[in-house]
Amino acid sequence: MATRERRYVIIGNGAAGTTCAETLRKLDPSCEITLLTDEPYPLYNRVALPRYLKGVVREERVFMRTKEQHEEKGIRLLTGVVAEKVDADGHTVLLQDGRELPYDALLVASGGRANKLECPGAECCRTVFNFQTMDDTRNIIAEATAGKHAVVIGGGFISYELTDGFAERGLHTTWLMRGPRFLRRTLDEEGGAIVDALARDCGVEVCHGEEAETIIPKNGTVGRVRTTSGREIEADLVGVGVGLTLNVDFLEGTGVEIRKGIVTDKYLRTSVPDIYAAGDVAEFYDVAVESYNIMGTWDNALAQGRTVGVNMAGGSEVYHEVPTYTSTLFKSNIAVMGVTQDNRPDLESLTRADHDERQYKKLFFKGDRLVGAVTIGSPRGRKRMLALMHSGEPIEGPKEAVFDIR
Ligand SMILES: Cc1cc2nc3c(=O)[nH]c(=O)nc-3n(C[C@H](O)[C@H](O)[C@H](O)COP(=O)(O)OP(=O)(O)OC[C@H]3O[C@@H](n4cnc5c(N)ncnc54)[C@H](O)[C@@H]3O)c2cc1C
């Protein structure tokens, strides 16, 4: 009897899903691969969206794959389709349009969707924006061109990107953060003050401990934002970076364990046979710190996409990378490496900061091992710190010596 080719279905064509599809194709030239997304596009670079918003890269440079490239590799790309349900016993993905996709192995690489601003008035203004997709970015650019004033809400990376993008486009920008600082669980007071200074150097007004209470509309767009302290701020646009909700609804009833994300072992296998998870949506077992970790970074999505492809094709590769988020930070830059007190509050930390020079380093230790770090400003020493985190080598002598690694 002729044997059937293996069938792989991948939900989500971001960095994790697309890398997995291409890894599978390399390892198994004859398997069937279906890659699906509810967005209308093949893979594009989310990390490049802020530069597109600022006008420093053209839209075509943001796209990373074409439909033709997928066809050439024999990867069936279905765009604009929604995975509605997974039948784990029947090994089938049910699409919203009624189609059923049988699988031998399934990857969930569905990332997250941006949380909407829950605030009276927001729902009736077309210039209140999230910043997650190509379409969000196109819509922001269309409205920002005529705008003069912007308010951004949130204390994480997406709100920073919006603030920087608006300021760079010449809008008078106010950045509202409910908490005491940017990345409040990762940085400390000194780090937060340096980020505020970098923002103010670029003409941004930074406000802490304030939230939007009401959005006051004007002709279908935003007119002003009233804050919880009673202040009214003029605004043509509002940018919203208040976190993600992971796309896991379609797994209901499958028995796949979900905590903060989809729980996987060190091979990126979920609790249900033949279902794997990777990228932003995965809460993976991180062998570097011997605990579960969730990491929304581009490099992590790429690296997990490759490892999970190997394992879906029958391999047994342990995922062992040091997740790293690098980004501009106004006229400076930031790197968040490894594990921080954001997901492991029990870690020991040490800080060195120079406010005038806008330089900052915070190191995170588990016992005598360096497991994470944040740097703002000079990137010197990052490579060797990453190597130390990867090797798990104990630090001999005073831990402060790590600050001076070059
Ligand atoms: C504006 C912005 C800037 C960023 N900057 C940086 C940076 O500087 N450095 C960095 O390291 N990281 C950055 N990131 C984060 C990084 O882009 C993500 O960590 C990475 O893209 C996640 O990839 P992924 O493959 O896990 O998921 P995603 O890229 O989110 O892909 C998941 C896909 O699955 C689709 N999907 C979800 N549910 C379904 C369903 N039911 N049916 C069909 N399709 C579905 C989604 O629509 C999406 O297209 C940035 C992100 C954004 C938005």
PDB file of N, CA, C and O in Angstrom, residues 20-53:
ATOM      1  N   CYS A  20       8.930  27.938  10.337  1.00  0.00           N
ATOM      2  CA  CYS A  20       8.634  26.511  10.520  1.00  0.00           C
ATOM      3  C   CYS A  20       8.303  25.868   9.174  1.00  0.00           C
ATOM      4  O   CYS A  20       8.808  24.789   8.847  1.00  0.00           O
ATOM      5  N   ALA A  21       7.445  26.539   8.381  1.00  0.00           N
ATOM      6  CA  ALA A  21       7.048  25.972   7.081  1.00  0.00           C
ATOM      7  C   ALA A  21       8.284  25.738   6.206  1.00  0.00           C
ATOM      8  O   ALA A  21       8.438  24.672   5.589  1.00  0.00           O
ATOM      9  N   GLU A  22       9.186  26.693   6.198  1.00  0.00           N
ATOM     10  CA  GLU A  22      10.362  26.574   5.326  1.00  0.00           C
ATOM     11  C   GLU A  22      11.342  25.516   5.853  1.00  0.00           C
ATOM     12  O   GLU A  22      11.995  24.825   5.080  1.00  0.00           O
ATOM     13  N   THR A  23      11.396  25.362   7.176  1.00  0.00           N
ATOM     14  CA  THR A  23      12.246  24.314   7.766  1.00  0.00           C
ATOM     15  C   THR A  23      11.686  22.935   7.404  1.00  0.00           C
ATOM     16  O   THR A  23      12.424  22.026   7.015  1.00  0.00           O
ATOM     17  N   LEU A  24      10.372  22.802   7.512  1.00  0.00           N
ATOM     18  CA  LEU A  24       9.742  21.519   7.166  1.00  0.00           C
ATOM     19  C   LEU A  24      10.019  21.160   5.709  1.00  0.00           C
ATOM     20  O   LEU A  24      10.332  20.007   5.393  1.00  0.00           O
ATOM     21  N   ARG A  25       9.913  22.177   4.850  1.00  0.00           N
ATOM     22  CA  ARG A  25      10.130  21.886   3.431  1.00  0.00           C
ATOM     23  C   ARG A  25      11.545  21.398   3.166  1.00  0.00           C
ATOM     24  O   ARG A  25      11.757  20.452   2.414  1.00  0.00           O
ATOM     25  N   LYS A  26      12.527  22.021   3.868  1.00  0.00           N
ATOM     26  CA  LYS A  26      13.923  21.592   3.684  1.00  0.00           C
ATOM     27  C   LYS A  26      14.117  20.146   4.141  1.00  0.00           C
ATOM     28  O   LYS A  26      14.837  19.374   3.519  1.00  0.00           O
ATOM     29  N   LEU A  27      13.462  19.789   5.262  1.00  0.00           N
ATOM     30  CA  LEU A  27      13.703  18.477   5.851  1.00  0.00           C
ATOM     31  C   LEU A  27      12.887  17.380   5.176  1.00  0.00           C
ATOM     32  O   LEU A  27      13.239  16.210   5.249  1.00  0.00           O
ATOM     33  N   ASP A  28      11.761  17.774   4.558  1.00  0.00           N
ATOM     34  CA  ASP A  28      10.874  16.767   3.959  1.00  0.00           C
ATOM     35  C   ASP A  28      10.347  17.315   2.629  1.00  0.00           C
ATOM     36  O   ASP A  28       9.319  17.994   2.585  1.00  0.00           O
ATOM     37  N   PRO A  29      11.048  17.021   1.533  1.00  0.00           N
ATOM     38  CA  PRO A  29      10.687  17.636   0.245  1.00  0.00           C
ATOM     39  C   PRO A  29       9.290  17.277  -0.245  1.00  0.00           C
ATOM     40  O   PRO A  29       8.728  17.980  -1.076  1.00  0.00           O
ATOM     41  N   SER A  30       8.703  16.174   0.248  1.00  0.00           N
ATOM     42  CA  SER A  30       7.417  15.776  -0.341  1.00  0.00           C
ATOM     43  C   SER A  30       6.206  15.986   0.573  1.00  0.00           C
ATOM     44  O   SER A  30       5.083  15.688   0.175  1.00  0.00           O
ATOM     45  N   CYS A  31       6.408  16.515   1.785  1.00  0.00           N
ATOM     46  CA  CYS A  31       5.258  16.653   2.687  1.00  0.00           C
ATOM     47  C   CYS A  31       4.301  17.749   2.195  1.00  0.00           C
ATOM     48  O   CYS A  31       4.654  18.566   1.356  1.00  0.00           O
ATOM     49  N   GLU A  32       3.069  17.714   2.729  1.00  0.00           N
ATOM     50  CA  GLU A  32       2.090  18.777   2.409  1.00  0.00           C
ATOM     51  C   GLU A  32       2.114  19.811   3.529  1.00  0.00           C
ATOM     52  O   GLU A  32       1.955  19.452   4.702  1.00  0.00           O
ATOM     53  N   ILE A  33       2.285  21.087   3.167  1.00  0.00           N
ATOM     54  CA  ILE A  33       2.339  22.140   4.197  1.00  0.00           C
ATOM     55  C   ILE A  33       1.276  23.178   3.886  1.00  0.00           C
ATOM     56  O   ILE A  33       1.261  23.748   2.786  1.00  0.00           O
ATOM     57  N   THR A  34       0.387  23.438   4.850  1.00  0.00           N
ATOM     58  CA  THR A  34      -0.601  24.506   4.688  1.00  0.00           C
ATOM     59  C   THR A  34      -0.341  25.548   5.772  1.00  0.00           C
ATOM     60  O   THR A  34      -0.320  25.228   6.970  1.00  0.00           O
ATOM     61  N   LEU A  35      -0.109  26.780   5.331  1.00  0.00           N
ATOM     62  CA  LEU A  35       0.229  27.886   6.233  1.00  0.00           C
ATOM     63  C   LEU A  35      -0.928  28.863   6.144  1.00  0.00           C
ATOM     64  O   LEU A  35      -1.277  29.299   5.034  1.00  0.00           O
ATOM     65  N   LEU A  36      -1.552  29.195   7.267  1.00  0.00           N
ATOM     66  CA  LEU A  36      -2.727  30.047   7.113  1.00  0.00           C
ATOM     67  C   LEU A  36      -2.699  31.271   8.018  1.00  0.00           C
ATOM     68  O   LEU A  36      -2.113  31.267   9.098  1.00  0.00           O
ATOM     69  N   THR A  37      -3.340  32.312   7.515  1.00  0.00           N
ATOM     70  CA  THR A  37      -3.389  33.576   8.254  1.00  0.00           C
ATOM     71  C   THR A  37      -4.696  34.302   7.983  1.00  0.00           C
ATOM     72  O   THR A  37      -5.236  34.242   6.873  1.00  0.00           O
ATOM     73  N   ASP A  38      -5.157  35.018   8.998  1.00  0.00           N
ATOM     74  CA  ASP A  38      -6.370  35.837   8.788  1.00  0.00           C
ATOM     75  C   ASP A  38      -6.011  37.202   8.195  1.00  0.00           C
ATOM     76  O   ASP A  38      -6.889  37.978   7.845  1.00  0.00           O
ATOM     77  N   GLU A  39      -4.714  37.506   8.104  1.00  0.00           N
ATOM     78  CA  GLU A  39      -4.312  38.763   7.453  1.00  0.00           C
ATOM     79  C   GLU A  39      -4.251  38.540   5.940  1.00  0.00           C
ATOM     80  O   GLU A  39      -4.166  37.402   5.480  1.00  0.00           O
ATOM     81  N   PRO A  40      -4.222  39.626   5.150  1.00  0.00           N
ATOM     82  CA  PRO A  40      -4.236  39.428   3.692  1.00  0.00           C
ATOM     83  C   PRO A  40      -2.860  39.217   3.048  1.00  0.00           C
ATOM     84  O   PRO A  40      -2.784  39.105   1.840  1.00  0.00           O
ATOM     85  N   TYR A  41      -1.781  39.171   3.868  1.00  0.00           N
ATOM     86  CA  TYR A  41      -0.431  39.243   3.282  1.00  0.00           C
ATOM     87  C   TYR A  41       0.432  38.032   3.629  1.00  0.00           C
ATOM     88  O   TYR A  41       0.279  37.452   4.694  1.00  0.00           O
ATOM     89  N   PRO A  42       1.414  37.745   2.750  1.00  0.00           N
ATOM     90  CA  PRO A  42       2.484  36.832   3.163  1.00  0.00           C
ATOM     91  C   PRO A  42       3.338  37.513   4.231  1.00  0.00           C
ATOM     92  O   PRO A  42       3.091  38.688   4.560  1.00  0.00           O
ATOM     93  N   LEU A  43       4.373  36.828   4.718  1.00  0.00           N
ATOM     94  CA  LEU A  43       5.171  37.356   5.836  1.00  0.00           C
ATOM     95  C   LEU A  43       5.676  38.780   5.578  1.00  0.00           C
ATOM     96  O   LEU A  43       6.225  39.081   4.520  1.00  0.00           O
ATOM     97  N   TYR A  44       5.464  39.637   6.565  1.00  0.00           N
ATOM     98  CA  TYR A  44       6.113  40.953   6.552  1.00  0.00           C
ATOM     99  C   TYR A  44       6.800  41.147   7.901  1.00  0.00           C
ATOM    100  O   TYR A  44       6.536  40.420   8.860  1.00  0.00           O
ATOM    101  N   ASN A  45       7.675  42.139   7.936  1.00  0.00           N
ATOM    102  CA  ASN A  45       8.534  42.343   9.097  1.00  0.00           C
ATOM    103  C   ASN A  45       7.888  43.325  10.076  1.00  0.00           C
ATOM    104  O   ASN A  45       7.928  44.531   9.866  1.00  0.00           O
ATOM    105  N   ARG A  46       7.315  42.768  11.154  1.00  0.00           N
ATOM    106  CA  ARG A  46       6.651  43.672  12.121  1.00  0.00           C
ATOM    107  C   ARG A  46       7.657  44.648  12.740  1.00  0.00           C
ATOM    108  O   ARG A  46       7.324  45.772  13.075  1.00  0.00           O
ATOM    109  N   VAL A  47       8.884  44.179  12.893  1.00  0.00           N
ATOM    110  CA  VAL A  47       9.914  45.029  13.509  1.00  0.00           C
ATOM    111  C   VAL A  47      10.210  46.258  12.638  1.00  0.00           C
ATOM    112  O   VAL A  47      10.676  47.289  13.139  1.00  0.00           O
ATOM    113  N   ALA A  48       9.922  46.161  11.347  1.00  0.00           N
ATOM    114  CA  ALA A  48      10.170  47.292  10.446  1.00  0.00           C
ATOM    115  C   ALA A  48       8.977  48.260  10.392  1.00  0.00           C
ATOM    116  O   ALA A  48       9.085  49.334   9.787  1.00  0.00           O
ATOM    117  N   LEU A  49       7.855  47.905  11.014  1.00  0.00           N
ATOM    118  CA  LEU A  49       6.678  48.792  10.943  1.00  0.00           C
ATOM    119  C   LEU A  49       6.969  50.173  11.544  1.00  0.00           C
ATOM    120  O   LEU A  49       6.550  51.190  10.980  1.00  0.00           O
ATOM    121  N   PRO A  50       7.697  50.258  12.689  1.00  0.00           N
ATOM    122  CA  PRO A  50       7.988  51.597  13.223  1.00  0.00           C
ATOM    123  C   PRO A  50       8.785  52.458  12.244  1.00  0.00           C
ATOM    124  O   PRO A  50       8.546  53.661  12.130  1.00  0.00           O
ATOM    125  N   ARG A  51       9.733  51.837  11.512  1.00  0.00           N
ATOM    126  CA  ARG A  51      10.509  52.633  10.543  1.00  0.00           C
ATOM    127  C   ARG A  51       9.632  53.045   9.369  1.00  0.00           C
ATOM    128  O   ARG A  51       9.793  54.125   8.813  1.00  0.00           O
ATOM    129  N   TYR A  52       8.681  52.195   9.004  1.00  0.00           N
ATOM    130  CA  TYR A  52       7.729  52.548   7.947  1.00  0.00           C
ATOM    131  C   TYR A  52       6.851  53.719   8.427  1.00  0.00           C
ATOM    132  O   TYR A  52       6.621  54.693   7.697  1.00  0.00           O
ATOM    133  N   LEU A  53       6.418  53.643   9.693  1.00  0.00           N
ATOM    134  CA  LEU A  53       5.606  54.734  10.261  1.00  0.00           C
ATOM    135  C   LEU A  53       6.373  56.060  10.229  1.00  0.00           C
ATOM    136  O   LEU A  53       5.812  57.112   9.911  1.00  0.00           O
TER     137      LEU A  53
END
